[in-house]
mmCIF file of C-alpha atoms and ligand atoms in Angstrom:
data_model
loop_
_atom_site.group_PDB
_atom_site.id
_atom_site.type_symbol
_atom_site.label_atom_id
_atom_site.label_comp_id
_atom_site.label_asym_id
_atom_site.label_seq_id
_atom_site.Cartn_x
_atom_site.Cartn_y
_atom_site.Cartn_z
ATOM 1 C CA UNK A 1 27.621 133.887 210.161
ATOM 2 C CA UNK A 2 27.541 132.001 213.278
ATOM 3 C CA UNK A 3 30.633 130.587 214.926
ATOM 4 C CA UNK A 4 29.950 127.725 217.817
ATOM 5 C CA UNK A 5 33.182 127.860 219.858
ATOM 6 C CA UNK A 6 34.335 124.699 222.331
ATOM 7 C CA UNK A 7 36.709 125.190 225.117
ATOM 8 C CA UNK A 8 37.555 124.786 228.661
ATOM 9 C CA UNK A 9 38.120 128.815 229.144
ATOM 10 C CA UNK A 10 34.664 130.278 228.073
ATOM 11 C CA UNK A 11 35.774 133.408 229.864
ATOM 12 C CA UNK A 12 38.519 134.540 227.477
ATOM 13 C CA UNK A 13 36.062 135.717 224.385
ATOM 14 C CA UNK A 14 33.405 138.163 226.189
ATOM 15 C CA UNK A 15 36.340 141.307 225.800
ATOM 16 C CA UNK A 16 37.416 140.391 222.192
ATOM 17 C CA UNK A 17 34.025 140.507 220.921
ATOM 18 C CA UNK A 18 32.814 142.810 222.988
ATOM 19 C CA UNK A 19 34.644 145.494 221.025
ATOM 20 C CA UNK A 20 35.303 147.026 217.763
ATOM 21 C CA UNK A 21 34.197 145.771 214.786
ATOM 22 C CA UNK A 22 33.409 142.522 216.027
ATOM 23 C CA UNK A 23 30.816 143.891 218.656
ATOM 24 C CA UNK A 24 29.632 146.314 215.455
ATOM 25 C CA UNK A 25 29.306 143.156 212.896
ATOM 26 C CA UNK A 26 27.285 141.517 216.254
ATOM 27 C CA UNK A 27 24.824 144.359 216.907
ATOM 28 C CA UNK A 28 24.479 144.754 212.817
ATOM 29 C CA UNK A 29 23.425 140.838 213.305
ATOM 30 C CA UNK A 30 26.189 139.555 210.534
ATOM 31 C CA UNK A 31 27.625 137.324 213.162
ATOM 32 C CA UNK A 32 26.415 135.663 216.293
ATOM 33 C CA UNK A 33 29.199 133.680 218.583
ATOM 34 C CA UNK A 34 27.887 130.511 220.772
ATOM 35 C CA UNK A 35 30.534 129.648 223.731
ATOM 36 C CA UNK A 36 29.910 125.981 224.492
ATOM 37 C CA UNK A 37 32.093 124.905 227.907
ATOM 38 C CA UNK A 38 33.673 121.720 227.349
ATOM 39 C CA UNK A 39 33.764 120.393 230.611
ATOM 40 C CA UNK A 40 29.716 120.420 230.775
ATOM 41 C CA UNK A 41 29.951 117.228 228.707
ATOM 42 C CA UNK A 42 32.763 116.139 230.683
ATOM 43 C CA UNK A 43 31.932 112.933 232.639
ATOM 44 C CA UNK A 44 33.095 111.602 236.805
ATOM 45 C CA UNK A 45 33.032 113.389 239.654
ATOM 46 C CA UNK A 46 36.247 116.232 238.545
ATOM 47 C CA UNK A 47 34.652 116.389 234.794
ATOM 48 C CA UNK A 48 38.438 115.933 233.491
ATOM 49 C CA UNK A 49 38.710 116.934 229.777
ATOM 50 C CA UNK A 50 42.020 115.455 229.805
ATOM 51 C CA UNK A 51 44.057 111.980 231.104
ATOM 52 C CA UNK A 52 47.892 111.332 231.012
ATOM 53 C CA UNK A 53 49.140 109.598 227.422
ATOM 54 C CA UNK A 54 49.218 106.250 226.437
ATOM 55 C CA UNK A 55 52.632 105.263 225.817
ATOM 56 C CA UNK A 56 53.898 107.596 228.649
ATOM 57 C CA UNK A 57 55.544 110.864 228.420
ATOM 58 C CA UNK A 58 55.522 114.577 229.930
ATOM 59 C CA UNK A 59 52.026 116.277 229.736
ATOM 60 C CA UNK A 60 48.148 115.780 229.142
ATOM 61 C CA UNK A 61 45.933 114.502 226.125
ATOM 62 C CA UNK A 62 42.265 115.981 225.840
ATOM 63 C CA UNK A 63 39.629 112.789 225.888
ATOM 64 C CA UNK A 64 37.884 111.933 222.403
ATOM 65 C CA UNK A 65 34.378 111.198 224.907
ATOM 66 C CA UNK A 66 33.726 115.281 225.957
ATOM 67 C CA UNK A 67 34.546 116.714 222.872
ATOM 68 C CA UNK A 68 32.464 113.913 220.510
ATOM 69 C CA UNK A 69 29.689 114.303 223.037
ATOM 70 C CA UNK A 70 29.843 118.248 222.892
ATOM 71 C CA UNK A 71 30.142 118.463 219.359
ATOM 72 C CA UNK A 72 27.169 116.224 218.709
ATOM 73 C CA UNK A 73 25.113 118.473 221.157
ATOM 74 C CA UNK A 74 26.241 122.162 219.122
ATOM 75 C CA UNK A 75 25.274 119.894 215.481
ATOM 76 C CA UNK A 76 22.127 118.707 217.483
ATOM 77 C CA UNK A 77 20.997 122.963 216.697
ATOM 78 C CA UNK A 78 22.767 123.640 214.146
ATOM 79 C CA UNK A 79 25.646 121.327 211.540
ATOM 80 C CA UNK A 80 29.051 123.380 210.426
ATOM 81 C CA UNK A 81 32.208 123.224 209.249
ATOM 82 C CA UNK A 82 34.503 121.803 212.139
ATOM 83 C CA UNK A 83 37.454 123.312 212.797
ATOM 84 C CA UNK A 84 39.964 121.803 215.365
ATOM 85 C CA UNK A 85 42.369 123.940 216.361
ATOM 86 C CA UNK A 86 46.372 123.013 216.754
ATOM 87 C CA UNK A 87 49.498 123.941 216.093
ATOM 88 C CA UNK A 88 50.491 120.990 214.001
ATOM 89 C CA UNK A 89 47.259 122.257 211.324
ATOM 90 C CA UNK A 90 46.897 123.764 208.346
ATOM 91 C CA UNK A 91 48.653 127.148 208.656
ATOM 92 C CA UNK A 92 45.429 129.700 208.292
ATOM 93 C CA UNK A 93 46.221 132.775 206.038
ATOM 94 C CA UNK A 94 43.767 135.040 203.970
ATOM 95 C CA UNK A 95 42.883 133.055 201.130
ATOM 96 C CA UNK A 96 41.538 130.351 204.374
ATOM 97 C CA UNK A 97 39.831 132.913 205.177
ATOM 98 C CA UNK A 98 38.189 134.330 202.370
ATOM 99 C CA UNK A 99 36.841 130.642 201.891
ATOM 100 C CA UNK A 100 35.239 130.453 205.601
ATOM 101 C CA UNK A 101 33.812 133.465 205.287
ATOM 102 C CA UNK A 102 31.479 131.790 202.628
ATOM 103 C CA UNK A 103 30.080 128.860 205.098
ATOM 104 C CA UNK A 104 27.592 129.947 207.331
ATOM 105 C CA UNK A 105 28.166 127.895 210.617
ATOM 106 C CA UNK A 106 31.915 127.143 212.116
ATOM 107 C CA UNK A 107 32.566 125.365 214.888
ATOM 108 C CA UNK A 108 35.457 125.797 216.586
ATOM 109 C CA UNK A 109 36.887 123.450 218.805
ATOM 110 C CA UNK A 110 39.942 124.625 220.849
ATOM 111 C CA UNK A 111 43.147 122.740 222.141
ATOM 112 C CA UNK A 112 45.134 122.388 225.305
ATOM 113 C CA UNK A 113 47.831 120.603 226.789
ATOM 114 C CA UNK A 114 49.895 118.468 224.715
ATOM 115 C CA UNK A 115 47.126 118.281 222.171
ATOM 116 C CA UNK A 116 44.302 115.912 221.371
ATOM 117 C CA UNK A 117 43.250 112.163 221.476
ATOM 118 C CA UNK A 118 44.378 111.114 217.461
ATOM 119 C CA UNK A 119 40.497 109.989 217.440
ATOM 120 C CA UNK A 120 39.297 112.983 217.709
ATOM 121 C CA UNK A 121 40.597 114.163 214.214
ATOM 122 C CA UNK A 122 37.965 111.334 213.072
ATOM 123 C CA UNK A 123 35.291 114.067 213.967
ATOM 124 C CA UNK A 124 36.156 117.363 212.308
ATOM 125 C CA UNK A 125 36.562 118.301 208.848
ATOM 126 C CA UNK A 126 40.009 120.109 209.023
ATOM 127 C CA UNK A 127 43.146 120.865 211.655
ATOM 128 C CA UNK A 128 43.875 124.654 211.387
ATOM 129 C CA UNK A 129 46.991 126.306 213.243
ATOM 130 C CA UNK A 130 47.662 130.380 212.993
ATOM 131 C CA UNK A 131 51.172 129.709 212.588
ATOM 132 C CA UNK A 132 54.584 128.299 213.159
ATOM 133 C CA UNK A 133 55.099 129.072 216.975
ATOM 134 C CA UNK A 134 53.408 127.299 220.149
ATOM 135 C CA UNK A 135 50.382 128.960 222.362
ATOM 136 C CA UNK A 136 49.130 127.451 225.890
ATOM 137 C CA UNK A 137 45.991 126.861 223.733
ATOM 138 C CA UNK A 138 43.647 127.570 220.446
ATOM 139 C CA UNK A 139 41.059 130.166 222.349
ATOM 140 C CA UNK A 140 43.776 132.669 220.807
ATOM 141 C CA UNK A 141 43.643 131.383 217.493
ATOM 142 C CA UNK A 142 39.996 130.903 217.577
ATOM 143 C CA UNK A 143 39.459 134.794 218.291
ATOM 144 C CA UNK A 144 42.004 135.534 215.674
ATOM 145 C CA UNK A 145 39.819 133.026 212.931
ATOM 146 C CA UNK A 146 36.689 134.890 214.208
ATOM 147 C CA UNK A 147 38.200 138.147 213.504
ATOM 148 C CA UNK A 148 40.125 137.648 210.139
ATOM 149 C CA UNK A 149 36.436 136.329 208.940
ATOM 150 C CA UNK A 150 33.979 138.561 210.490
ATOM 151 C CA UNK A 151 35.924 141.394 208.608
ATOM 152 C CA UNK A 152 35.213 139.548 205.450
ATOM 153 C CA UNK A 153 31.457 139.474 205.749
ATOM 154 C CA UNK A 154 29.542 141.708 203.676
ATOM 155 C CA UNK A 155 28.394 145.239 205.308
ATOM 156 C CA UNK A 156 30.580 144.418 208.354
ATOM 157 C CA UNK A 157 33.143 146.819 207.243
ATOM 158 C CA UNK A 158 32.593 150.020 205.763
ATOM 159 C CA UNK A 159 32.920 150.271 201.836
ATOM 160 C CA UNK A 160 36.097 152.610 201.855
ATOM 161 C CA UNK A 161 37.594 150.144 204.155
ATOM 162 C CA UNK A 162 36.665 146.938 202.389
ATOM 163 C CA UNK A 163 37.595 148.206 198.709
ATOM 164 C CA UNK A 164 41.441 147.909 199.426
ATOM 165 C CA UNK A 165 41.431 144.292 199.737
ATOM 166 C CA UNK A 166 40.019 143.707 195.708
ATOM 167 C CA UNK A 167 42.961 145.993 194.694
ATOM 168 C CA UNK A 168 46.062 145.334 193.249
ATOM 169 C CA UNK A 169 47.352 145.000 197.369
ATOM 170 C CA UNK A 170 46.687 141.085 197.066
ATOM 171 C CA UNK A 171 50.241 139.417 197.752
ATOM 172 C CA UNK A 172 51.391 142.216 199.118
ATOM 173 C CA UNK A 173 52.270 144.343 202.195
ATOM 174 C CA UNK A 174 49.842 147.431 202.422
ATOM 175 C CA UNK A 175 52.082 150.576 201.087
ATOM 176 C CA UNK A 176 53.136 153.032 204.063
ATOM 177 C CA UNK A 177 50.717 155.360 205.117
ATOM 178 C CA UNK A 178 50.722 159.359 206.600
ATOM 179 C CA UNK A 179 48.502 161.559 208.490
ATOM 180 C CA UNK A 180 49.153 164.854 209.641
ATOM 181 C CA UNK A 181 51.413 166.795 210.531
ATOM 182 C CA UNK A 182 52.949 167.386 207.020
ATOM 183 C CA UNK A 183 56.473 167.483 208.762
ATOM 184 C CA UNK A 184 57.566 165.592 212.722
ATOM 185 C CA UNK A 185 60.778 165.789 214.202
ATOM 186 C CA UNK A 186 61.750 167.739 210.780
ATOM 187 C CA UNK A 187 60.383 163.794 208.931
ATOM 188 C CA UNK A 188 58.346 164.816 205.748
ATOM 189 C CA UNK A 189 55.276 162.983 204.259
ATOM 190 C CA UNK A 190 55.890 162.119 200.455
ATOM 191 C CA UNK A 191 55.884 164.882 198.615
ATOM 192 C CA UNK A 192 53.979 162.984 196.162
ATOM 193 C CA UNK A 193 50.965 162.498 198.410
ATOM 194 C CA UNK A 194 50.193 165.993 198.510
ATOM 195 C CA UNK A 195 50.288 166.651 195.307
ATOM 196 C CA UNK A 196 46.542 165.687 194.413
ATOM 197 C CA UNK A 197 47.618 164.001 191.774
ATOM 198 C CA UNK A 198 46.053 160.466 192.183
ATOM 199 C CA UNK A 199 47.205 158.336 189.386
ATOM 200 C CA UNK A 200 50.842 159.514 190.457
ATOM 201 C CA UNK A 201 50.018 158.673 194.181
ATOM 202 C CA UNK A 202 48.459 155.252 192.763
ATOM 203 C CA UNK A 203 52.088 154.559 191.289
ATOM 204 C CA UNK A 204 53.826 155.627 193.936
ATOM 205 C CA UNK A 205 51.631 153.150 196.460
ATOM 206 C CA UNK A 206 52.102 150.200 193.915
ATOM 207 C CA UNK A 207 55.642 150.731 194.032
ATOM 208 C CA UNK A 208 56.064 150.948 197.973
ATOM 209 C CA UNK A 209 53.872 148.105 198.478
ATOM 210 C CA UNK A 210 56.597 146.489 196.219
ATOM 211 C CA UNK A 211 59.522 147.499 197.466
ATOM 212 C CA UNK A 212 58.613 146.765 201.254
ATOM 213 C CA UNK A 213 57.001 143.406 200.590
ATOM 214 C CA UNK A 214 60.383 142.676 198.938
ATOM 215 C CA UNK A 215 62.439 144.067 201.936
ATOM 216 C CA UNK A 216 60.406 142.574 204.653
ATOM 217 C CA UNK A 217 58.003 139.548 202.981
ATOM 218 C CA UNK A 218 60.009 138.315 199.383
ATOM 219 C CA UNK A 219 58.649 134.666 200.257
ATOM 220 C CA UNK A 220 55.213 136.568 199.321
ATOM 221 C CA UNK A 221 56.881 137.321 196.189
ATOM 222 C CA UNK A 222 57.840 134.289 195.449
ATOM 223 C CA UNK A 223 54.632 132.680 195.705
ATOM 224 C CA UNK A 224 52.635 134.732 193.875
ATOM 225 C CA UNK A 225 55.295 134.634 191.395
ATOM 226 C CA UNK A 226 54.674 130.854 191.311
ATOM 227 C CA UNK A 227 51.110 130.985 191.121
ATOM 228 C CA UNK A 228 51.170 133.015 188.120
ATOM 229 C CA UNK A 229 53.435 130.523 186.463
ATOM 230 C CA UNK A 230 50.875 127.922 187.431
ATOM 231 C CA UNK A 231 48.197 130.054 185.694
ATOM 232 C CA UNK A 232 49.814 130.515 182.536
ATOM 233 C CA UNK A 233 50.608 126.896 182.255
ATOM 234 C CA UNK A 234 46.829 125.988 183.342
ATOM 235 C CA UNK A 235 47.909 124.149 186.105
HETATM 236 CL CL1 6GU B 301 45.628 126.619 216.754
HETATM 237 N N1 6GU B 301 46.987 126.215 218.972
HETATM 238 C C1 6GU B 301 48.079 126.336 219.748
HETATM 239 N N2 6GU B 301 48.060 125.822 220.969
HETATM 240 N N3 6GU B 301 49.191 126.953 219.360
HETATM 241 C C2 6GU B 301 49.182 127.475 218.145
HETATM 242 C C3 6GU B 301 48.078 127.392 217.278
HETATM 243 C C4 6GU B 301 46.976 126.729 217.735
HETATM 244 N N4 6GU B 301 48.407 127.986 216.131
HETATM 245 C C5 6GU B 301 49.634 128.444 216.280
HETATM 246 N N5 6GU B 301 50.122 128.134 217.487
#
């Protein structure tokens, strides 16, 4: 998988994937990053990305010209799937994901200021945001994107890792989990869970999952619940 990232800050991604999983899934060669700078296809002496708005009003719009001109330059190598990324997008969650992580090139174009030129929507094949609160700017998001599919990619976790996700854990929270010691502070592990006994601890997982996902996440419940109504009505 290779992702091309665009943005003004090419300094923020070296620690992100320079660690972890991400700098494992890089050395295993499953994914290879490209930081293009933005302002190298910035034109004028100052090689502004950005001008005040049309129309008037507080803060800066990012110029169509330097992003058009940059994104023709990554496609020049190599064509993906354009992603621009701000928060009034398509709210990215796991099933996004999953789909990314079958294209092989993504290009990533990140945000600033009060957003982008309209015209540059013209020029990428979706608007993805991480969610429903405001960040200085999408190099965040773009790490997180990065991350959430890298992890997907065959061999780039291990097996034991990886099996959880195809398990009955899909639309829900994970189910709490213990290491040692057996007792803290006088707090005991399930009893259950060191029983050996692992259809019981199976149960017991399935019903946590439940029971926390309905305490902290029911709006997960309630979609799935909706999707399975679509599926039985073929929808
Ligand atoms: Cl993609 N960009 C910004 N600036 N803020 C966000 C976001 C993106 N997603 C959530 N908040």
């Amino acid at each position: 998988m290779q992702f091309d990232i665009v943005t003004i800050f090419p300094g923020m991604f070296a620690s992100v994937l320079d660690s972890s999983i991400l700098k494992r899934a890089a050395e295993k060669g499953k994914l290879l990053v490209k930081i293009h700078n933005l302002r190298d296809y910035a034109e004028g002496r100052h090689q502004n990305t950005d001008d005040t708005p049309y129309g008037g009003g507080a803060g800066m719009v990012m110029k169509v010209e330097p992003i058009v001109k940059c994104l023709k330059a990554v496609e020049k190598k190599k064509k993906g799937f354009k992603i621009l990324l701000t928060p009034a997008g398509k709210t990215f969650d796991q099933a996004m994901a999953k789909k990314l992580a079958k294209k092989k090139n993504i290009i990533l174009v990140c945000g600033h200021y009060e957003g982008f030129d309209r015209r540059v929507a013209d020029y990428v094949d979706e608007e993805v945001s991480i969610g429903d609160y405001v960040l200085t700017g999408g190099e965040i998001p773009a790490m997180a994107i990065v991350d959430a599919v890298t992890r997907l990619l065959p061999g780039v976790l291990g097996n034991a890792e990886s099996i959880k996700n195809e398990s009955f854990m899909e639309n829900l929270l994970d189910y709490p989990h213990y290491t040692r010691p057996a007792v803290f502070k006088g707090k005991k592990v399930p009893e259950v869970l060191l029983s050996g006994n692992h259809a019981l601890i199976e149960a017991w997982r399935k019903e946590e999952a439940l029971k926390l996902t309905k305490k902290i996440r029911p709006d997960l419940l309630k979609s799935t619940a909706k999707k399975e109504v679509r599926k039985l009505e073929g929808v």
